[in-house]
Structure formats: C-alpha cells, structure tokens
PDB file of C-alpha atoms and ligand atoms in Angstrom:
ATOM      1  CA  MET A   1      91.480 179.687 130.681  1.00 97.00           C
ATOM      2  CA  ARG A   2      93.816 180.078 127.718  1.00 98.00           C
ATOM      3  CA  ILE A   3      95.715 178.334 126.530  1.00 98.00           C
ATOM      4  CA  LEU A   4      98.574 178.721 124.006  1.00 98.00           C
ATOM      5  CA  VAL A   5      99.033 175.077 122.262  1.00 98.00           C
ATOM      6  CA  ILE A   6     102.339 174.788 120.237  1.00 98.00           C
ATOM      7  CA  SER A   7     104.547 172.310 118.702  1.00 98.00           C
ATOM      8  CA  ASP A   8     107.213 171.905 116.486  1.00 98.00           C
ATOM      9  CA  ILE A   9     109.178 175.246 116.930  1.00 98.00           C
ATOM     10  CA  HIS A  10     112.100 173.738 114.876  1.00 98.00           C
ATOM     11  CA  ALA A  11     115.044 176.307 115.517  1.00 98.00           C
ATOM     12  CA  ASN A  12     112.596 178.716 114.147  1.00 98.00           C
ATOM     13  CA  TYR A  13     113.053 181.901 116.630  1.00 98.00           C
ATOM     14  CA  THR A  14     111.281 184.601 114.242  1.00 98.00           C
ATOM     15  CA  ALA A  15     108.121 182.005 113.978  1.00 98.00           C
ATOM     16  CA  LEU A  16     107.889 181.741 117.783  1.00 98.00           C
ATOM     17  CA  GLU A  17     108.135 185.454 118.388  1.00 98.00           C
ATOM     18  CA  ALA A  18     105.473 186.639 116.130  1.00 98.00           C
ATOM     19  CA  VAL A  19     103.036 183.236 117.416  1.00 98.00           C
ATOM     20  CA  LEU A  20     103.475 184.589 120.803  1.00 98.00           C
ATOM     21  CA  LYS A  21     103.007 188.302 119.639  1.00 98.00           C
ATOM     22  CA  ASP A  22     100.514 187.061 118.139  1.00 98.00           C
ATOM     23  CA  ALA A  23      98.779 185.037 120.774  1.00 98.00           C
ATOM     24  CA  GLY A  24      98.791 188.163 123.325  1.00 97.00           C
ATOM     25  CA  ALA A  25      98.343 187.104 126.642  1.00 98.00           C
ATOM     26  CA  VAL A  26      97.428 183.241 127.978  1.00 98.00           C
ATOM     27  CA  ASP A  27      97.359 181.836 131.510  1.00 98.00           C
ATOM     28  CA  GLU A  28      99.638 178.641 129.984  1.00 98.00           C
ATOM     29  CA  THR A  29     101.431 177.380 127.561  1.00 98.00           C
ATOM     30  CA  TRP A  30     101.438 173.740 126.331  1.00 98.00           C
ATOM     31  CA  CYS A  31     104.042 172.268 123.998  1.00 98.00           C
ATOM     32  CA  LEU A  32     104.706 169.343 122.478  1.00 98.00           C
ATOM     33  CA  GLY A  33     107.737 168.889 121.351  1.00 98.00           C
ATOM     34  CA  ASP A  34     110.606 169.036 118.994  1.00 98.00           C
ATOM     35  CA  LEU A  35     112.440 172.832 119.834  1.00 98.00           C
ATOM     36  CA  VAL A  36     115.144 171.847 118.003  1.00 98.00           C
ATOM     37  CA  GLY A  37     116.143 170.047 114.201  1.00 96.00           C
ATOM     38  CA  TYR A  38     115.505 172.176 111.098  1.00 96.00           C
ATOM     39  CA  GLY A  39     116.177 175.310 111.629  1.00 98.00           C
ATOM     40  CA  PRO A  40     118.955 178.209 112.228  1.00 98.00           C
ATOM     41  CA  ASP A  41     118.009 179.275 116.451  1.00 98.00           C
ATOM     42  CA  PRO A  42     118.101 176.246 118.663  1.00 98.00           C
ATOM     43  CA  ASN A  43     119.693 178.557 121.697  1.00 98.00           C
ATOM     44  CA  ALA A  44     117.416 181.284 121.270  1.00 98.00           C
ATOM     45  CA  VAL A  45     113.938 178.771 120.811  1.00 98.00           C
ATOM     46  CA  ILE A  46     114.763 177.202 124.084  1.00 98.00           C
ATOM     47  CA  GLU A  47     115.704 180.236 125.802  1.00 98.00           C
ATOM     48  CA  GLU A  48     112.621 181.988 124.663  1.00 98.00           C
ATOM     49  CA  VAL A  49     110.539 178.878 125.706  1.00 98.00           C
ATOM     50  CA  ARG A  50     112.484 178.367 129.116  1.00 97.00           C
ATOM     51  CA  ASP A  51     111.479 182.219 130.245  1.00 97.00           C
ATOM     52  CA  ILE A  52     107.487 181.372 129.244  1.00 98.00           C
ATOM     53  CA  ALA A  53     105.458 180.955 132.631  1.00 97.00           C
ATOM     54  CA  ASN A  54     103.071 178.193 133.629  1.00 98.00           C
ATOM     55  CA  LEU A  55     104.528 175.802 130.834  1.00 98.00           C
ATOM     56  CA  THR A  56     104.223 172.398 130.177  1.00 98.00           C
ATOM     57  CA  CYS A  57     106.603 171.045 127.546  1.00 98.00           C
ATOM     58  CA  LEU A  58     107.476 167.559 126.369  1.00 98.00           C
ATOM     59  CA  LEU A  59     110.163 166.157 124.291  1.00 98.00           C
ATOM     60  CA  GLY A  60     110.009 165.990 120.097  1.00 97.00           C
ATOM     61  CA  ASN A  61     111.974 163.246 118.446  1.00 96.00           C
ATOM     62  CA  HIS A  62     114.472 165.581 116.958  1.00 97.00           C
ATOM     63  CA  ASP A  63     115.009 166.710 120.904  1.00 97.00           C
ATOM     64  CA  VAL A  64     115.270 163.399 122.152  1.00 96.00           C
ATOM     65  CA  ALA A  65     117.902 162.813 119.524  1.00 96.00           C
ATOM     66  CA  VAL A  66     120.182 165.941 120.339  1.00 96.00           C
ATOM     67  CA  ILE A  67     119.916 164.675 124.164  1.00 95.00           C
ATOM     68  CA  GLY A  68     121.143 161.267 122.628  1.00 90.00           C
ATOM     69  CA  LYS A  69     118.801 159.103 123.454  1.00 87.00           C
ATOM     70  CA  ILE A  70     118.022 158.064 120.096  1.00 85.00           C
ATOM     71  CA  PRO A  71     121.126 158.182 116.930  1.00 87.00           C
ATOM     72  CA  PHE A  72     121.048 160.581 114.289  1.00 90.00           C
ATOM     73  CA  GLU A  73     120.947 157.327 112.089  1.00 88.00           C
ATOM     74  CA  ALA A  74     117.084 157.381 112.706  1.00 88.00           C
ATOM     75  CA  PHE A  75     116.711 160.638 110.661  1.00 92.00           C
ATOM     76  CA  ASN A  76     117.179 161.650 106.789  1.00 89.00           C
ATOM     77  CA  GLY A  77     120.830 163.313 105.779  1.00 89.00           C
ATOM     78  CA  ASP A  78     119.147 166.528 105.630  1.00 91.00           C
ATOM     79  CA  ALA A  79     117.538 166.337 109.027  1.00 93.00           C
ATOM     80  CA  ARG A  80     120.427 164.475 110.313  1.00 93.00           C
ATOM     81  CA  ARG A  81     122.746 167.175 109.689  1.00 93.00           C
ATOM     82  CA  THR A  82     121.395 170.342 111.366  1.00 94.00           C
ATOM     83  CA  LEU A  83     120.838 167.807 114.456  1.00 94.00           C
ATOM     84  CA  GLU A  84     124.657 167.220 114.336  1.00 94.00           C
ATOM     85  CA  TYR A  85     124.444 171.337 114.017  1.00 95.00           C
ATOM     86  CA  HIS A  86     122.725 171.688 116.770  1.00 95.00           C
ATOM     87  CA  GLU A  87     124.180 168.914 119.086  1.00 94.00           C
ATOM     88  CA  LYS A  88     127.375 171.137 118.843  1.00 95.00           C
ATOM     89  CA  VAL A  89     126.133 174.721 119.091  1.00 97.00           C
ATOM     90  CA  LEU A  90     123.370 173.711 122.112  1.00 98.00           C
ATOM     91  CA  THR A  91     124.267 175.664 125.248  1.00 98.00           C
ATOM     92  CA  ALA A  92     124.835 173.305 128.484  1.00 97.00           C
ATOM     93  CA  ASP A  93     122.097 175.398 130.318  1.00 98.00           C
ATOM     94  CA  ASN A  94     120.001 174.178 127.120  1.00 98.00           C
ATOM     95  CA  MET A  95     121.282 170.781 126.422  1.00 98.00           C
ATOM     96  CA  ASN A  96     120.092 170.603 130.525  1.00 98.00           C
ATOM     97  CA  PHE A  97     116.401 172.225 129.732  1.00 98.00           C
ATOM     98  CA  LEU A  98     115.847 169.570 126.857  1.00 98.00           C
ATOM     99  CA  ARG A  99     117.343 166.705 129.465  1.00 98.00           C
ATOM    100  CA  SER A 100     114.833 167.849 132.032  1.00 98.00           C
ATOM    101  CA  LEU A 101     111.146 167.516 129.876  1.00 98.00           C
ATOM    102  CA  PRO A 102     109.231 164.322 129.372  1.00 97.00           C
ATOM    103  CA  SER A 103     108.437 162.492 126.394  1.00 96.00           C
ATOM    104  CA  ASN A 104     106.016 160.015 127.422  1.00 96.00           C
ATOM    105  CA  LEU A 105     101.736 161.467 127.316  1.00 97.00           C
ATOM    106  CA  LYS A 106     100.790 164.666 129.994  1.00 98.00           C
ATOM    107  CA  VAL A 107      97.432 164.706 131.123  1.00 98.00           C
ATOM    108  CA  ARG A 108      96.455 168.534 131.293  1.00 97.00           C
ATOM    109  CA  GLU A 109      92.737 169.415 132.067  1.00 94.00           C
ATOM    110  CA  ASP A 110      90.561 167.555 129.505  1.00 95.00           C
ATOM    111  CA  ALA A 111      93.333 166.803 127.262  1.00 98.00           C
ATOM    112  CA  SER A 112      96.093 164.289 126.401  1.00 98.00           C
ATOM    113  CA  LEU A 113      99.771 165.782 125.319  1.00 98.00           C
ATOM    114  CA  VAL A 114     101.828 164.234 122.925  1.00 98.00           C
ATOM    115  CA  HIS A 115     104.179 164.865 120.347  1.00 98.00           C
ATOM    116  CA  GLY A 116     103.514 161.597 118.137  1.00 98.00           C
ATOM    117  CA  SER A 117     100.439 159.396 119.250  1.00 98.00           C
ATOM    118  CA  PRO A 118      99.035 158.445 122.713  1.00 98.00           C
ATOM    119  CA  ARG A 119     100.463 154.763 121.882  1.00 96.00           C
ATOM    120  CA  ASP A 120     103.589 155.958 120.329  1.00 95.00           C
ATOM    121  CA  SER A 121     104.360 159.176 122.132  1.00 95.00           C
ATOM    122  CA  VAL A 122     107.103 160.307 120.184  1.00 95.00           C
ATOM    123  CA  TRP A 123     107.448 158.351 116.752  1.00 94.00           C
ATOM    124  CA  GLU A 124     104.515 157.733 115.175  1.00 96.00           C
ATOM    125  CA  TYR A 125     102.688 159.757 113.019  1.00 97.00           C
ATOM    126  CA  ILE A 126      98.954 160.759 112.826  1.00 97.00           C
ATOM    127  CA  LEU A 127      98.234 161.017 109.490  1.00 96.00           C
ATOM    128  CA  ASN A 128      94.828 159.689 108.050  1.00 96.00           C
ATOM    129  CA  THR A 129      91.706 158.501 109.946  1.00 97.00           C
ATOM    130  CA  LEU A 130      93.034 155.043 109.963  1.00 96.00           C
ATOM    131  CA  SER A 131      96.184 156.035 112.091  1.00 97.00           C
ATOM    132  CA  ALA A 132      93.745 158.299 114.429  1.00 98.00           C
ATOM    133  CA  ARG A 133      91.038 155.614 115.478  1.00 97.00           C
ATOM    134  CA  LEU A 134      93.766 153.282 116.180  1.00 97.00           C
ATOM    135  CA  ASN A 135      94.598 155.983 118.965  1.00 98.00           C
ATOM    136  CA  PHE A 136      91.627 157.008 119.875  1.00 98.00           C
ATOM    137  CA  ASP A 137      92.079 153.265 121.804  1.00 97.00           C
ATOM    138  CA  HIS A 138      95.127 155.096 124.072  1.00 98.00           C
ATOM    139  CA  PHE A 139      93.823 157.797 125.964  1.00 98.00           C
ATOM    140  CA  THR A 140      90.930 158.698 127.914  1.00 97.00           C
ATOM    141  CA  THR A 141      90.373 162.489 127.939  1.00 98.00           C
ATOM    142  CA  PRO A 142      88.185 163.605 125.844  1.00 98.00           C
ATOM    143  CA  TRP A 143      90.714 165.086 123.761  1.00 98.00           C
ATOM    144  CA  CYS A 144      94.166 164.765 122.563  1.00 98.00           C
ATOM    145  CA  MET A 145      96.486 167.338 121.213  1.00 98.00           C
ATOM    146  CA  VAL A 146      99.523 166.027 119.388  1.00 98.00           C
ATOM    147  CA  GLY A 147     101.989 167.715 117.074  1.00 98.00           C
ATOM    148  CA  HIS A 148     104.718 165.619 114.582  1.00 98.00           C
ATOM    149  CA  SER A 149     103.078 165.412 111.934  1.00 97.00           C
ATOM    150  CA  HIS A 150     103.137 169.562 111.272  1.00 98.00           C
ATOM    151  CA  LEU A 151      99.543 169.852 109.835  1.00 97.00           C
ATOM    152  CA  GLN A 152      96.886 171.663 111.771  1.00 97.00           C
ATOM    153  CA  CYS A 153      93.699 168.990 112.028  1.00 97.00           C
ATOM    154  CA  MET A 154      91.810 167.874 113.739  1.00 98.00           C
ATOM    155  CA  PHE A 155      89.906 163.974 113.693  1.00 98.00           C
ATOM    156  CA  ARG A 156      86.513 163.296 115.520  1.00 98.00           C
ATOM    157  CA  LEU A 157      85.538 160.133 116.697  1.00 98.00           C
ATOM    158  CA  ASP A 158      82.096 159.277 116.435  1.00 96.00           C
ATOM    159  CA  GLU A 159      81.675 157.297 119.270  1.00 92.00           C
ATOM    160  CA  ARG A 160      77.817 156.237 118.262  1.00 94.00           C
ATOM    161  CA  THR A 161      78.786 154.646 114.767  1.00 96.00           C
ATOM    162  CA  ASP A 162      82.667 154.379 115.436  1.00 95.00           C
ATOM    163  CA  ARG A 163      83.665 156.130 112.710  1.00 96.00           C
ATOM    164  CA  VAL A 164      86.407 158.440 112.591  1.00 98.00           C
ATOM    165  CA  THR A 165      86.264 162.085 110.415  1.00 98.00           C
ATOM    166  CA  LEU A 166      88.544 164.635 109.208  1.00 97.00           C
ATOM    167  CA  GLU A 167      87.042 167.925 110.100  1.00 95.00           C
ATOM    168  CA  PRO A 168      87.631 170.751 107.616  1.00 87.00           C
ATOM    169  CA  VAL A 169      88.771 173.173 110.447  1.00 90.00           C
ATOM    170  CA  ARG A 170      90.517 176.417 109.057  1.00 94.00           C
ATOM    171  CA  ALA A 171      92.690 179.225 110.864  1.00 96.00           C
ATOM    172  CA  GLY A 172      90.371 181.349 112.702  1.00 96.00           C
ATOM    173  CA  ASP A 173      87.701 179.181 112.992  1.00 97.00           C
ATOM    174  CA  ARG A 174      86.189 179.364 116.758  1.00 97.00           C
ATOM    175  CA  VAL A 175      85.183 175.249 117.062  1.00 97.00           C
ATOM    176  CA  GLN A 176      83.540 173.808 119.938  1.00 97.00           C
ATOM    177  CA  LEU A 177      84.210 171.098 120.848  1.00 97.00           C
ATOM    178  CA  LYS A 178      82.729 167.305 121.991  1.00 96.00           C
ATOM    179  CA  PRO A 179      84.058 164.551 122.648  1.00 95.00           C
ATOM    180  CA  ARG A 180      85.895 162.747 121.345  1.00 97.00           C
ATOM    181  CA  LEU A 181      88.702 165.042 119.024  1.00 98.00           C
ATOM    182  CA  ILE A 182      92.624 164.712 118.634  1.00 98.00           C
ATOM    183  CA  MET A 183      93.728 167.741 116.941  1.00 98.00           C
ATOM    184  CA  ASN A 184      97.353 169.023 116.018  1.00 98.00           C
ATOM    185  CA  PRO A 185      97.894 173.507 116.534  1.00 98.00           C
ATOM    186  CA  GLY A 186     100.161 172.718 113.411  1.00 98.00           C
ATOM    187  CA  SER A 187     103.742 174.076 113.041  1.00 98.00           C
ATOM    188  CA  VAL A 188     105.561 176.679 114.351  1.00 98.00           C
ATOM    189  CA  GLY A 189     108.948 177.081 112.539  1.00 98.00           C
ATOM    190  CA  GLN A 190     107.836 174.157 109.485  1.00 98.00           C
ATOM    191  CA  PRO A 191     103.796 174.115 108.139  1.00 97.00           C
ATOM    192  CA  ARG A 192     103.757 171.140 106.050  1.00 97.00           C
ATOM    193  CA  ASP A 193      99.719 171.740 105.165  1.00 94.00           C
ATOM    194  CA  ARG A 194     100.994 174.242 102.275  1.00 95.00           C
ATOM    195  CA  ASP A 195     100.358 177.456 104.224  1.00 97.00           C
ATOM    196  CA  PRO A 196     103.505 178.921 105.058  1.00 98.00           C
ATOM    197  CA  ARG A 197     102.662 181.412 108.252  1.00 98.00           C
ATOM    198  CA  ALA A 198     103.846 179.554 111.803  1.00 98.00           C
ATOM    199  CA  ALA A 199     101.004 177.345 113.081  1.00 98.00           C
ATOM    200  CA  TYR A 200      99.131 177.631 116.482  1.00 98.00           C
ATOM    201  CA  ALA A 201      96.258 177.305 118.745  1.00 98.00           C
ATOM    202  CA  ILE A 202      94.701 178.522 121.431  1.00 98.00           C
ATOM    203  CA  TYR A 203      92.446 176.472 123.104  1.00 98.00           C
ATOM    204  CA  ASP A 204      89.889 178.039 126.169  1.00 98.00           C
ATOM    205  CA  SER A 205      89.618 175.183 128.710  1.00 97.00           C
ATOM    206  CA  THR A 206      86.715 176.410 130.272  1.00 97.00           C
ATOM    207  CA  GLU A 207      84.128 177.330 127.468  1.00 98.00           C
ATOM    208  CA  LYS A 208      85.695 174.420 125.189  1.00 98.00           C
ATOM    209  CA  ILE A 209      86.755 176.100 122.430  1.00 98.00           C
ATOM    210  CA  TRP A 210      89.894 175.513 120.014  1.00 98.00           C
ATOM    211  CA  GLU A 211      91.107 178.028 117.717  1.00 98.00           C
ATOM    212  CA  PRO A 212      93.511 176.982 115.383  1.00 98.00           C
ATOM    213  CA  ARG A 213      95.609 180.010 114.159  1.00 98.00           C
ATOM    214  CA  ARG A 214      98.442 181.357 111.744  1.00 98.00           C
ATOM    215  CA  ALA A 215     101.239 184.388 112.211  1.00 98.00           C
ATOM    216  CA  ALA A 216     102.657 185.604 109.288  1.00 98.00           C
ATOM    217  CA  TYR A 217     106.635 185.865 110.083  1.00 98.00           C
ATOM    218  CA  ASP A 218     109.316 187.180 108.351  1.00 98.00           C
ATOM    219  CA  ILE A 219     110.778 184.115 105.965  1.00 98.00           C
ATOM    220  CA  PRO A 220     113.799 185.440 104.160  1.00 98.00           C
ATOM    221  CA  GLU A 221     115.028 187.030 107.192  1.00 98.00           C
ATOM    222  CA  VAL A 222     115.346 183.079 108.584  1.00 98.00           C
ATOM    223  CA  GLN A 223     116.043 181.850 105.069  1.00 98.00           C
ATOM    224  CA  LYS A 224     119.130 184.250 105.074  1.00 98.00           C
ATOM    225  CA  ARG A 225     119.919 182.803 108.776  1.00 98.00           C
ATOM    226  CA  ILE A 226     119.881 178.935 107.581  1.00 97.00           C
ATOM    227  CA  ARG A 227     122.356 179.788 104.534  1.00 97.00           C
ATOM    228  CA  GLU A 228     124.356 181.921 106.733  1.00 97.00           C
ATOM    229  CA  VAL A 229     124.829 178.914 109.123  1.00 95.00           C
ATOM    230  CA  GLY A 230     125.319 176.494 105.985  1.00 96.00           C
ATOM    231  CA  LEU A 231     122.589 174.125 107.178  1.00 97.00           C
ATOM    232  CA  PRO A 232     120.463 172.115 103.982  1.00 95.00           C
ATOM    233  CA  GLU A 233     119.266 174.897 101.905  1.00 96.00           C
ATOM    234  CA  LYS A 234     115.997 172.114 101.146  1.00 96.00           C
ATOM    235  CA  HIS A 235     115.041 173.765 104.953  1.00 96.00           C
ATOM    236  CA  ALA A 236     115.901 177.393 103.539  1.00 97.00           C
ATOM    237  CA  ILE A 237     113.155 176.649 100.727  1.00 97.00           C
ATOM    238  CA  ARG A 238     110.729 174.299 102.438  1.00 96.00           C
ATOM    239  CA  ILE A 239     109.201 176.998 105.149  1.00 97.00           C
ATOM    240  CA  ALA A 240     108.852 179.446 102.237  1.00 97.00           C
ATOM    241  CA  GLU A 241     106.255 176.977 100.772  1.00 96.00           C
ATOM    242  CA  GLY A 242     104.949 175.546 103.616  1.00 96.00           C
ATOM    243  CA  TRP A 243     105.408 171.313 103.356  1.00 93.00           C
TER     244      TRP A 243
HETATM  245 ZN1   ZN B   1     108.620 168.314 114.037  1.00 71.15          ZN
END
C-alpha cells in the first residue's frame, strides 16, 4: 500500500493542497493531528481532510484545545489568540468532526501512530535522542510515526547496543526501513526545520520504504490571509522562514 503521512497542517489550506497534489494517488492517508491552530483556514482544511478517502486522523494538542478539552491557557499568547479565533469561526459540522477523532495511539499496519509521543500521545515532543530512547519502550510495532515537533526527522534504535541515533534523512530520499524507528513526516502548514516548503512523507507499507518529501506552495498568499483576518504577524513571518 502507498500511504500518505501528514501532520500539523495548522489551518494552512494552500500548503495542504500542494501536498495532496504532489503526493499523487495513494491507498490510505494517515494524519497525525493539528488540523487547526496558527493559520487562517481552519474550516477549509477540515473540509478537505474530511473528504479524504481511507483516512486515519488523530487529534493534536491544538485540536484538543479548540474542542474544549484543554484550556487555552496551556498555549502561549500568539497561539492562544489564534485558537480563540478558530473556536469562533469553526462551523458546527467541522467542530463535530474534530470531536469524533481519537487522541490516543493507533496501530495501522506495522506502525504506531500518535501526535506527540507514544507515552504522551498529545503533548510530549520528541526532539532528541534521549526522549526518543525513552519512547521506544512505549510501543511494540517496528516503527512509530509522530508529529508535533514540526521537524522532518527519523530516530533509530539499535537493539543490540540499545543506542538511539538521529538518522540523516533528507527530502527525496527513499529510506529502506528496518526495526526499530520513530519517524516524523514534518509539518504541512508550519515547518520548523528552516525549509519553508510543506513537509510530508510517503510510506510504502509493502516494500517498507519511507520517503520524506517537500512541496513548494504560495506562501505570500497564506501570509495575506493571515493578515486579513488579523492573526498574529509572527505566524505570517515564520511560515516564510520555516521555523
Ligand atoms: Zn503542531
């Protein structure tokens, strides 16, 4: 099966469109959460995601906040302002779609799927080899796919030496997978690895190949919409710089 793996779309409809076009035909789509937060297009993004066939979609921390399950105070001022705006503009149908999504770890094929980390599915960031090592004890599949950090990356556990390394994978690589791994497809709508192009991955579950990819999109167009609806300027600046 050819599977599209996306995460952290963050209400950036233009980036999502570019990814869906760039990915081409897929058998399934796995979305690791954070449809809302930061960007100008929460309704358009949710409507597009709802229409994707054979979809597995998890809740991210911003989604959990907007449906009222965690207080907005858990977020910094700029993120909070955007969540307040999203809560106000989301249609009832789109809010109900978010409410229907799970926030816990899901197993699909050979993979565990979570937004944050296997031991804290909504909130923990896997940013380094230490947090990756601790999390290898919290899933049983050969690999685990995570989002949340907005970094396109891959951690490998060598079970013989019990050491974790950050693998030097790059967009365009076709990585032959061997147990055990934690991989992050990166963020569609707000990458933070200094490459502003939308990040995603293609997972071939038959051949066990992971393909991190990037898709260019019209960033000024999204910045214009962020400014039009009066969201924080910081969100407009950072999507052009990829942080
Ligand atoms: Zn996010």
